[in-house]
Amino acid sequence: MFSAAPSKKKSGALQPFRRGQSPMNLKMKATDKPESETLRKLQSFKQFDTNPKNWAKKIQEEWRILEKHLPDTIFVRVYESRMDLMRAVIIGAQGTPYHDGLFFFDLYFPPEYPDEPPQLDYHSGGLGLNPNLYENGYVCLSLLNTWVGDDDEMWTPGVSTMHQVLVSIQGLILNAKPYFNESGFLDGIGPRDGENRRLCGIMRICSFYQ
C-alpha cells in the first residue's frame, strides 16, 4: 500500500485536500481574485442529481395501476434501478390470428414524461405480422402520438396511462381482423363492418408499406 508522510504546514500554502471535503469548499487565499460568475455557477452545479420528483412519482403511480389492473394475458417487468425502463409481454387473445402468441415490447419513459408519452420498441423478430407493428420495432398508435388522431385519441398528460397503452395494443392492434388496420381498407369498409370502421377511426392506422 502506498502512503505519503504528512507534510509540514507552511505559511501561505494551500491546505491539503481531506477526504469528504469538496474542492469547492476550500478557502481562497487573500491574494486570489474575487469569486467569478463562472465559479459561482460551478459551485451551485450538482455533481449528482436525480430525475424530478414528479417524474418518479408518476412512474410509481403507473406501477401501482399496472399491478392492480393488468389483464391476465399481459405481463410487465420493471427495474427499480432503472425506473425509465419497462418490459411488457402481451399474449394474443383467443379468436384472433395472434392467439397464444407472445409479443414483447420494451418501454422507455423519457425525461419529459408524463408531458410526453412513453416510447415503445416492438420485438418483431424481423417479421411483419401487423400493419401497426413494424419490422423495425416501430409501434403505430395514436395514443403514443406515433400517428395522427383526434385530441381525445392522443396522449393526454395526467390522464393517459401505460395501462391504456398496453390494453390498446392487445385489443385494437392484435385484433381478430388485423387486415382492417391497413389504411387502404378505411374507405372500403361496408356498413356491416361498422365496428371495424370505428377501430380504424380510433387508431388512425399507418400504412403497412410506409
Steps between C-alpha positions, in 0.01 A plus 500: 500500500631837403498770765651844525641659809309809613661819386565789739263789478663798334387854541289618206474154342171341398362252751513134391179348366329278756266209432137609497593860433384660174766693305241773464501546879872570527560857607658731249822679589489870574693562180238327282267708289134542602276206417398504135154428359633180345630375832172586668309294243745214537454498877121486462511221239403163644758227446225240546134558424182301455198529276228742612281370780183520293663282232583222747168541681305464176688184401438348844134583450514315168646200681212497748239520223662217306537282807132540584331503159705296252303237307605139549660495154737796547821472702726789600847518654647821642848587623535685831852610405377624160157650547508629144485146357228238490434178308159364411384171352155484344334168423283495191131471583286200415310535174776702332782392266731581790343254746757389760779685319750691713568862406788676675529876544771712660380829645691816581375794704676814369598789730200693364256234623209533580477806275622273222388138451724200569697362208450139392713258305342182370707182472393400151756230434514643149140398431218724381196357679286810532462833317556683830808307610790571269791269439737769631318503837287809437156492663234700316240618750336839540512467879880502470489802267657283230203559273255786459164494675240713672597668824326238711687224314846641565714483813355730767738591787353416838225288343655240269675202660729217408216262582291661226786464254548129565129420494465700177777298336337174603143596412535739207818386326513126571134463406300237313512681165842667475465555123247773582787682675648564157424862412400400145195320637364803682284631215387156385342380822129430456221582745501146639857555613426807708703369791806479277434851366505620861821308560672667208365838609636458849838376393559721192699210368834541328551340163670164525720583204629838616 
